[in-house]
């Protein structure tokens, strides 16, 4: 056991800067992918709630198709299949786009569920007091829906953060690819991947706890409203 930890004493000063730099890339990659997922999910929900049947069917088809395709297959398609079509993306941007497209399908369902959870009576009451439909959505529906959406959105970001490790297979210099290179260089894969696990834990665990906190507060608010 002492021999195991002696390796950390010897190599940690060299490993830490490299892994920390890669962890920053991982955090940036997952954040960019999540922002793309939010924008894509919002666009999909707008299409689903549209009066145009073509847009609704197109959005549903996209959501179902993306949710049935493995993320790795999507990443490989974006990285290897687009160049013959004249579109070349770096590993970073192919990864961010793949995470965004994959996450958009799930974010759209979260948005749809949150908006549908708001009772239609609140919309009708807001319209009755003279608010325009846009004002009803912005001032009445959206603030309440966001409280319901926030916990699952945080969980989705944590999932994208972990899924970003697949971007190592398309030459993205994130945490997992750096760890694989270091394992080949130092021949200490167990030591290095344990550190990588700690990096992922350090990023994801606070977000998971924050999501649980929001869920508990939401449940407490529902019980108070029920008691009233």
PDB file of C-alpha atoms in Angstrom:
ATOM      1  CA  UNK A   1       0.000   0.000   0.000  1.00  0.00           C
ATOM      2  CA  UNK A   2       2.861   2.380   0.845  1.00  0.00           C
ATOM      3  CA  UNK A   3       4.446   1.631  -2.520  1.00  0.00           C
ATOM      4  CA  UNK A   4       1.149   2.534  -4.183  1.00  0.00           C
ATOM      5  CA  UNK A   5       1.024   5.971  -2.571  1.00  0.00           C
ATOM      6  CA  UNK A   6       4.721   6.603  -3.081  1.00  0.00           C
ATOM      7  CA  UNK A   7       3.997   6.943  -6.796  1.00  0.00           C
ATOM      8  CA  UNK A   8       1.731   9.899  -6.028  1.00  0.00           C
ATOM      9  CA  UNK A   9       4.465  11.562  -3.981  1.00  0.00           C
ATOM     10  CA  UNK A  10       6.870  11.171  -6.875  1.00  0.00           C
ATOM     11  CA  UNK A  11       4.672  12.127  -9.828  1.00  0.00           C
ATOM     12  CA  UNK A  12       1.867  14.268  -8.402  1.00  0.00           C
ATOM     13  CA  UNK A  13       3.613  17.624  -9.043  1.00  0.00           C
ATOM     14  CA  UNK A  14       3.947  16.640 -12.692  1.00  0.00           C
ATOM     15  CA  UNK A  15       0.511  15.066 -13.083  1.00  0.00           C
ATOM     16  CA  UNK A  16      -1.589  17.733 -11.396  1.00  0.00           C
ATOM     17  CA  UNK A  17      -1.023  20.618 -13.868  1.00  0.00           C
ATOM     18  CA  UNK A  18      -1.723  18.393 -16.864  1.00  0.00           C
ATOM     19  CA  UNK A  19      -4.890  16.913 -15.396  1.00  0.00           C
ATOM     20  CA  UNK A  20      -6.086  20.289 -14.126  1.00  0.00           C
ATOM     21  CA  UNK A  21      -5.640  21.819 -17.581  1.00  0.00           C
ATOM     22  CA  UNK A  22      -7.548  18.922 -19.137  1.00  0.00           C
ATOM     23  CA  UNK A  23     -10.281  19.271 -16.495  1.00  0.00           C
ATOM     24  CA  UNK A  24     -10.770  22.892 -17.578  1.00  0.00           C
ATOM     25  CA  UNK A  25     -11.259  21.702 -21.166  1.00  0.00           C
ATOM     26  CA  UNK A  26     -13.769  19.099 -19.940  1.00  0.00           C
ATOM     27  CA  UNK A  27     -15.712  21.724 -17.979  1.00  0.00           C
ATOM     28  CA  UNK A  28     -15.715  24.110 -20.954  1.00  0.00           C
ATOM     29  CA  UNK A  29     -16.733  21.368 -23.377  1.00  0.00           C
ATOM     30  CA  UNK A  30     -19.646  20.231 -21.230  1.00  0.00           C
ATOM     31  CA  UNK A  31     -20.726  23.836 -20.592  1.00  0.00           C
ATOM     32  CA  UNK A  32     -20.735  24.694 -24.308  1.00  0.00           C
ATOM     33  CA  UNK A  33     -22.594  21.473 -25.048  1.00  0.00           C
ATOM     34  CA  UNK A  34     -25.146  22.253 -22.342  1.00  0.00           C
ATOM     35  CA  UNK A  35     -25.736  25.774 -23.635  1.00  0.00           C
ATOM     36  CA  UNK A  36     -26.288  24.312 -27.103  1.00  0.00           C
ATOM     37  CA  UNK A  37     -28.674  21.771 -25.556  1.00  0.00           C
ATOM     38  CA  UNK A  38     -30.648  24.559 -23.854  1.00  0.00           C
ATOM     39  CA  UNK A  39     -30.956  26.526 -27.079  1.00  0.00           C
ATOM     40  CA  UNK A  40     -31.817  23.426 -29.094  1.00  0.00           C
ATOM     41  CA  UNK A  41     -34.299  22.226 -26.492  1.00  0.00           C
ATOM     42  CA  UNK A  42     -36.029  25.615 -26.446  1.00  0.00           C
ATOM     43  CA  UNK A  43     -36.285  25.569 -30.246  1.00  0.00           C
ATOM     44  CA  UNK A  44     -37.700  22.047 -30.192  1.00  0.00           C
ATOM     45  CA  UNK A  45     -40.320  22.965 -27.590  1.00  0.00           C
ATOM     46  CA  UNK A  46     -41.324  25.997 -29.648  1.00  0.00           C
ATOM     47  CA  UNK A  47     -41.805  23.657 -32.610  1.00  0.00           C
ATOM     48  CA  UNK A  48     -43.758  21.160 -30.490  1.00  0.00           C
ATOM     49  CA  UNK A  49     -46.088  23.895 -29.265  1.00  0.00           C
ATOM     50  CA  UNK A  50     -46.470  25.379 -32.741  1.00  0.00           C
ATOM     51  CA  UNK A  51     -49.717  25.261 -34.626  1.00  0.00           C
ATOM     52  CA  UNK A  52     -47.826  23.940 -37.646  1.00  0.00           C
ATOM     53  CA  UNK A  53     -48.189  20.150 -37.862  1.00  0.00           C
ATOM     54  CA  UNK A  54     -45.027  19.811 -39.964  1.00  0.00           C
ATOM     55  CA  UNK A  55     -42.932  21.522 -37.293  1.00  0.00           C
ATOM     56  CA  UNK A  56     -44.458  19.384 -34.544  1.00  0.00           C
ATOM     57  CA  UNK A  57     -43.783  16.147 -36.405  1.00  0.00           C
ATOM     58  CA  UNK A  58     -40.244  17.249 -37.298  1.00  0.00           C
ATOM     59  CA  UNK A  59     -39.467  18.049 -33.649  1.00  0.00           C
ATOM     60  CA  UNK A  60     -40.913  14.752 -32.447  1.00  0.00           C
ATOM     61  CA  UNK A  61     -38.958  12.847 -35.080  1.00  0.00           C
ATOM     62  CA  UNK A  62     -35.714  14.567 -34.082  1.00  0.00           C
ATOM     63  CA  UNK A  63     -36.256  13.867 -30.379  1.00  0.00           C
ATOM     64  CA  UNK A  64     -37.067  10.209 -30.908  1.00  0.00           C
ATOM     65  CA  UNK A  65     -34.204   9.708 -33.369  1.00  0.00           C
ATOM     66  CA  UNK A  66     -31.562  11.340 -31.183  1.00  0.00           C
ATOM     67  CA  UNK A  67     -32.702   9.503 -28.047  1.00  0.00           C
ATOM     68  CA  UNK A  68     -32.355   6.141 -29.798  1.00  0.00           C
ATOM     69  CA  UNK A  69     -28.874   6.813 -31.253  1.00  0.00           C
ATOM     70  CA  UNK A  70     -25.887   6.256 -28.916  1.00  0.00           C
ATOM     71  CA  UNK A  71     -23.947   9.417 -28.204  1.00  0.00           C
ATOM     72  CA  UNK A  72     -20.723   7.783 -29.364  1.00  0.00           C
ATOM     73  CA  UNK A  73     -22.242   7.029 -32.773  1.00  0.00           C
ATOM     74  CA  UNK A  74     -23.369  10.654 -33.060  1.00  0.00           C
ATOM     75  CA  UNK A  75     -19.904  11.961 -32.151  1.00  0.00           C
ATOM     76  CA  UNK A  76     -18.197   9.674 -34.652  1.00  0.00           C
ATOM     77  CA  UNK A  77     -20.653  10.698 -37.371  1.00  0.00           C
ATOM     78  CA  UNK A  78     -20.015  14.399 -36.760  1.00  0.00           C
ATOM     79  CA  UNK A  79     -16.249  13.942 -36.706  1.00  0.00           C
ATOM     80  CA  UNK A  80     -15.760  11.464 -39.550  1.00  0.00           C
ATOM     81  CA  UNK A  81     -18.841  11.709 -41.786  1.00  0.00           C
ATOM     82  CA  UNK A  82     -18.995  15.489 -42.245  1.00  0.00           C
ATOM     83  CA  UNK A  83     -15.560  16.084 -43.882  1.00  0.00           C
ATOM     84  CA  UNK A  84     -16.554  14.247 -47.113  1.00  0.00           C
ATOM     85  CA  UNK A  85     -19.470  16.689 -47.281  1.00  0.00           C
ATOM     86  CA  UNK A  86     -17.096  19.636 -47.065  1.00  0.00           C
ATOM     87  CA  UNK A  87     -17.671  20.340 -43.360  1.00  0.00           C
ATOM     88  CA  UNK A  88     -14.670  19.771 -41.110  1.00  0.00           C
ATOM     89  CA  UNK A  89     -14.978  20.197 -37.344  1.00  0.00           C
ATOM     90  CA  UNK A  90     -12.221  19.939 -34.797  1.00  0.00           C
ATOM     91  CA  UNK A  91     -12.586  17.303 -32.113  1.00  0.00           C
ATOM     92  CA  UNK A  92     -13.594  19.972 -29.596  1.00  0.00           C
ATOM     93  CA  UNK A  93     -16.387  21.457 -31.703  1.00  0.00           C
ATOM     94  CA  UNK A  94     -17.597  18.090 -32.949  1.00  0.00           C
ATOM     95  CA  UNK A  95     -17.813  17.029 -29.309  1.00  0.00           C
ATOM     96  CA  UNK A  96     -19.613  20.194 -28.238  1.00  0.00           C
ATOM     97  CA  UNK A  97     -22.082  19.894 -31.115  1.00  0.00           C
ATOM     98  CA  UNK A  98     -22.674  16.204 -30.431  1.00  0.00           C
ATOM     99  CA  UNK A  99     -23.283  16.846 -26.740  1.00  0.00           C
ATOM    100  CA  UNK A 100     -25.579  19.738 -27.642  1.00  0.00           C
ATOM    101  CA  UNK A 101     -27.665  17.721 -30.098  1.00  0.00           C
ATOM    102  CA  UNK A 102     -27.852  14.758 -27.753  1.00  0.00           C
ATOM    103  CA  UNK A 103     -28.753  16.910 -24.774  1.00  0.00           C
ATOM    104  CA  UNK A 104     -31.315  18.976 -26.720  1.00  0.00           C
ATOM    105  CA  UNK A 105     -33.599  15.969 -27.066  1.00  0.00           C
ATOM    106  CA  UNK A 106     -33.672  15.482 -23.288  1.00  0.00           C
ATOM    107  CA  UNK A 107     -33.828  19.179 -22.453  1.00  0.00           C
ATOM    108  CA  UNK A 108     -36.824  19.535 -24.781  1.00  0.00           C
ATOM    109  CA  UNK A 109     -38.688  16.891 -22.779  1.00  0.00           C
ATOM    110  CA  UNK A 110     -37.803  18.691 -19.550  1.00  0.00           C
ATOM    111  CA  UNK A 111     -39.052  21.988 -20.951  1.00  0.00           C
ATOM    112  CA  UNK A 112     -42.235  20.396 -22.261  1.00  0.00           C
ATOM    113  CA  UNK A 113     -42.937  18.650 -18.963  1.00  0.00           C
ATOM    114  CA  UNK A 114     -42.295  21.810 -16.940  1.00  0.00           C
ATOM    115  CA  UNK A 115     -44.576  23.950 -19.089  1.00  0.00           C
ATOM    116  CA  UNK A 116     -47.337  21.354 -19.173  1.00  0.00           C
ATOM    117  CA  UNK A 117     -47.201  21.049 -15.381  1.00  0.00           C
ATOM    118  CA  UNK A 118     -48.533  24.582 -14.944  1.00  0.00           C
ATOM    119  CA  UNK A 119     -52.298  24.377 -14.596  1.00  0.00           C
ATOM    120  CA  UNK A 120     -54.168  25.951 -17.491  1.00  0.00           C
ATOM    121  CA  UNK A 121     -56.371  27.784 -14.990  1.00  0.00           C
ATOM    122  CA  UNK A 122     -53.477  30.082 -14.185  1.00  0.00           C
ATOM    123  CA  UNK A 123     -53.125  31.013 -17.820  1.00  0.00           C
ATOM    124  CA  UNK A 124     -56.863  31.642 -18.095  1.00  0.00           C
ATOM    125  CA  UNK A 125     -56.857  33.786 -14.941  1.00  0.00           C
ATOM    126  CA  UNK A 126     -53.927  35.863 -16.208  1.00  0.00           C
ATOM    127  CA  UNK A 127     -55.649  36.391 -19.550  1.00  0.00           C
ATOM    128  CA  UNK A 128     -58.839  37.349 -17.738  1.00  0.00           C
ATOM    129  CA  UNK A 129     -57.123  40.219 -15.884  1.00  0.00           C
ATOM    130  CA  UNK A 130     -55.923  41.678 -19.188  1.00  0.00           C
ATOM    131  CA  UNK A 131     -52.424  40.260 -19.716  1.00  0.00           C
ATOM    132  CA  UNK A 132     -51.365  39.522 -23.271  1.00  0.00           C
ATOM    133  CA  UNK A 133     -50.449  35.899 -24.115  1.00  0.00           C
ATOM    134  CA  UNK A 134     -46.740  36.806 -24.235  1.00  0.00           C
ATOM    135  CA  UNK A 135     -46.976  38.471 -20.824  1.00  0.00           C
ATOM    136  CA  UNK A 136     -48.783  35.439 -19.427  1.00  0.00           C
ATOM    137  CA  UNK A 137     -45.976  33.186 -20.560  1.00  0.00           C
ATOM    138  CA  UNK A 138     -43.135  35.423 -19.328  1.00  0.00           C
ATOM    139  CA  UNK A 139     -44.666  36.598 -16.026  1.00  0.00           C
ATOM    140  CA  UNK A 140     -46.868  33.704 -14.953  1.00  0.00           C
ATOM    141  CA  UNK A 141     -46.000  30.421 -16.637  1.00  0.00           C
ATOM    142  CA  UNK A 142     -42.238  30.592 -17.125  1.00  0.00           C
ATOM    143  CA  UNK A 143     -41.201  31.557 -13.546  1.00  0.00           C
ATOM    144  CA  UNK A 144     -43.186  28.652 -12.105  1.00  0.00           C
ATOM    145  CA  UNK A 145     -42.023  26.216 -14.775  1.00  0.00           C
ATOM    146  CA  UNK A 146     -38.365  27.110 -14.174  1.00  0.00           C
ATOM    147  CA  UNK A 147     -38.647  25.971 -10.556  1.00  0.00           C
ATOM    148  CA  UNK A 148     -39.783  22.571 -11.804  1.00  0.00           C
ATOM    149  CA  UNK A 149     -37.191  22.416 -14.585  1.00  0.00           C
ATOM    150  CA  UNK A 150     -34.092  23.378 -12.623  1.00  0.00           C
ATOM    151  CA  UNK A 151     -33.367  20.064 -10.819  1.00  0.00           C
ATOM    152  CA  UNK A 152     -33.645  17.870 -13.947  1.00  0.00           C
ATOM    153  CA  UNK A 153     -31.668  20.436 -15.949  1.00  0.00           C
ATOM    154  CA  UNK A 154     -28.826  20.231 -13.440  1.00  0.00           C
ATOM    155  CA  UNK A 155     -28.971  16.442 -13.656  1.00  0.00           C
ATOM    156  CA  UNK A 156     -28.785  16.699 -17.435  1.00  0.00           C
ATOM    157  CA  UNK A 157     -25.686  18.863 -17.189  1.00  0.00           C
ATOM    158  CA  UNK A 158     -24.034  16.333 -14.878  1.00  0.00           C
ATOM    159  CA  UNK A 159     -24.876  13.592 -17.390  1.00  0.00           C
ATOM    160  CA  UNK A 160     -23.342  15.637 -20.235  1.00  0.00           C
ATOM    161  CA  UNK A 161     -20.263  16.262 -18.120  1.00  0.00           C
ATOM    162  CA  UNK A 162     -19.731  12.527 -17.674  1.00  0.00           C
ATOM    163  CA  UNK A 163     -20.604  11.777 -21.297  1.00  0.00           C
ATOM    164  CA  UNK A 164     -17.962  14.270 -22.431  1.00  0.00           C
ATOM    165  CA  UNK A 165     -15.389  11.546 -21.695  1.00  0.00           C
ATOM    166  CA  UNK A 166     -16.502   9.931 -24.969  1.00  0.00           C
ATOM    167  CA  UNK A 167     -15.010  12.905 -26.806  1.00  0.00           C
ATOM    168  CA  UNK A 168     -11.592  11.369 -26.132  1.00  0.00           C
ATOM    169  CA  UNK A 169     -12.379   9.018 -29.025  1.00  0.00           C
ATOM    170  CA  UNK A 170     -12.525  11.935 -31.462  1.00  0.00           C
ATOM    171  CA  UNK A 171      -9.182  13.438 -30.404  1.00  0.00           C
ATOM    172  CA  UNK A 172     -10.497  16.054 -27.991  1.00  0.00           C
ATOM    173  CA  UNK A 173      -7.879  17.079 -25.418  1.00  0.00           C
ATOM    174  CA  UNK A 174     -10.191  16.646 -22.460  1.00  0.00           C
ATOM    175  CA  UNK A 175      -9.639  14.815 -19.189  1.00  0.00           C
ATOM    176  CA  UNK A 176      -9.982  11.240 -20.388  1.00  0.00           C
ATOM    177  CA  UNK A 177      -7.743  11.593 -23.450  1.00  0.00           C
ATOM    178  CA  UNK A 178      -5.069  13.263 -21.340  1.00  0.00           C
ATOM    179  CA  UNK A 179      -5.329  10.483 -18.773  1.00  0.00           C
ATOM    180  CA  UNK A 180      -4.946   7.814 -21.455  1.00  0.00           C
ATOM    181  CA  UNK A 181      -1.846   9.558 -22.820  1.00  0.00           C
ATOM    182  CA  UNK A 182      -0.364   9.852 -19.333  1.00  0.00           C
ATOM    183  CA  UNK A 183      -1.121   6.192 -18.579  1.00  0.00           C
ATOM    184  CA  UNK A 184       0.844   5.205 -21.690  1.00  0.00           C
ATOM    185  CA  UNK A 185       3.659   7.539 -20.704  1.00  0.00           C
ATOM    186  CA  UNK A 186       4.073   6.619 -17.031  1.00  0.00           C
ATOM    187  CA  UNK A 187       2.694   3.040 -17.065  1.00  0.00           C
ATOM    188  CA  UNK A 188       0.627   3.760 -13.944  1.00  0.00           C
ATOM    189  CA  UNK A 189      -2.950   3.640 -15.274  1.00  0.00           C
ATOM    190  CA  UNK A 190      -4.606   2.831 -11.941  1.00  0.00           C
ATOM    191  CA  UNK A 191      -3.024   5.803 -10.185  1.00  0.00           C
ATOM    192  CA  UNK A 192      -3.879   8.187 -13.007  1.00  0.00           C
ATOM    193  CA  UNK A 193      -7.466   7.074 -13.546  1.00  0.00           C
ATOM    194  CA  UNK A 194      -8.134   7.261  -9.814  1.00  0.00           C
ATOM    195  CA  UNK A 195      -7.109  10.908  -9.980  1.00  0.00           C
ATOM    196  CA  UNK A 196      -9.327  11.404 -13.025  1.00  0.00           C
ATOM    197  CA  UNK A 197     -12.258   9.940 -11.098  1.00  0.00           C
ATOM    198  CA  UNK A 198     -11.594  12.438  -8.304  1.00  0.00           C
ATOM    199  CA  UNK A 199     -11.608  15.293 -10.817  1.00  0.00           C
ATOM    200  CA  UNK A 200     -14.977  14.191 -12.220  1.00  0.00           C
ATOM    201  CA  UNK A 201     -16.302  13.742  -8.691  1.00  0.00           C
ATOM    202  CA  UNK A 202     -15.122  17.213  -7.693  1.00  0.00           C
ATOM    203  CA  UNK A 203     -17.002  18.789 -10.597  1.00  0.00           C
ATOM    204  CA  UNK A 204     -20.150  16.664 -10.622  1.00  0.00           C
ATOM    205  CA  UNK A 205     -20.813  16.070  -6.920  1.00  0.00           C
ATOM    206  CA  UNK A 206     -21.544  19.714  -5.958  1.00  0.00           C
ATOM    207  CA  UNK A 207     -23.947  19.993  -8.888  1.00  0.00           C
ATOM    208  CA  UNK A 208     -25.706  16.772  -7.863  1.00  0.00           C
ATOM    209  CA  UNK A 209     -26.065  18.075  -4.298  1.00  0.00           C
ATOM    210  CA  UNK A 210     -27.417  21.380  -5.619  1.00  0.00           C
ATOM    211  CA  UNK A 211     -29.976  19.500  -7.690  1.00  0.00           C
ATOM    212  CA  UNK A 212     -31.093  17.514  -4.638  1.00  0.00           C
ATOM    213  CA  UNK A 213     -31.382  20.739  -2.639  1.00  0.00           C
ATOM    214  CA  UNK A 214     -33.664  22.245  -5.264  1.00  0.00           C
ATOM    215  CA  UNK A 215     -35.735  19.057  -5.359  1.00  0.00           C
ATOM    216  CA  UNK A 216     -36.183  19.094  -1.572  1.00  0.00           C
ATOM    217  CA  UNK A 217     -37.186  22.753  -1.562  1.00  0.00           C
ATOM    218  CA  UNK A 218     -39.619  22.137  -4.387  1.00  0.00           C
ATOM    219  CA  UNK A 219     -41.155  19.198  -2.542  1.00  0.00           C
ATOM    220  CA  UNK A 220     -41.388  21.287   0.653  1.00  0.00           C
ATOM    221  CA  UNK A 221     -43.125  24.077  -1.254  1.00  0.00           C
ATOM    222  CA  UNK A 222     -45.644  21.604  -2.679  1.00  0.00           C
ATOM    223  CA  UNK A 223     -46.415  20.256   0.801  1.00  0.00           C
ATOM    224  CA  UNK A 224     -46.931  23.775   2.150  1.00  0.00           C
ATOM    225  CA  UNK A 225     -49.262  24.637  -0.718  1.00  0.00           C
ATOM    226  CA  UNK A 226     -51.122  21.387  -0.172  1.00  0.00           C
ATOM    227  CA  UNK A 227     -51.498  22.142   3.533  1.00  0.00           C
ATOM    228  CA  UNK A 228     -52.835  25.591   2.753  1.00  0.00           C
TER     229      UNK A 228
END
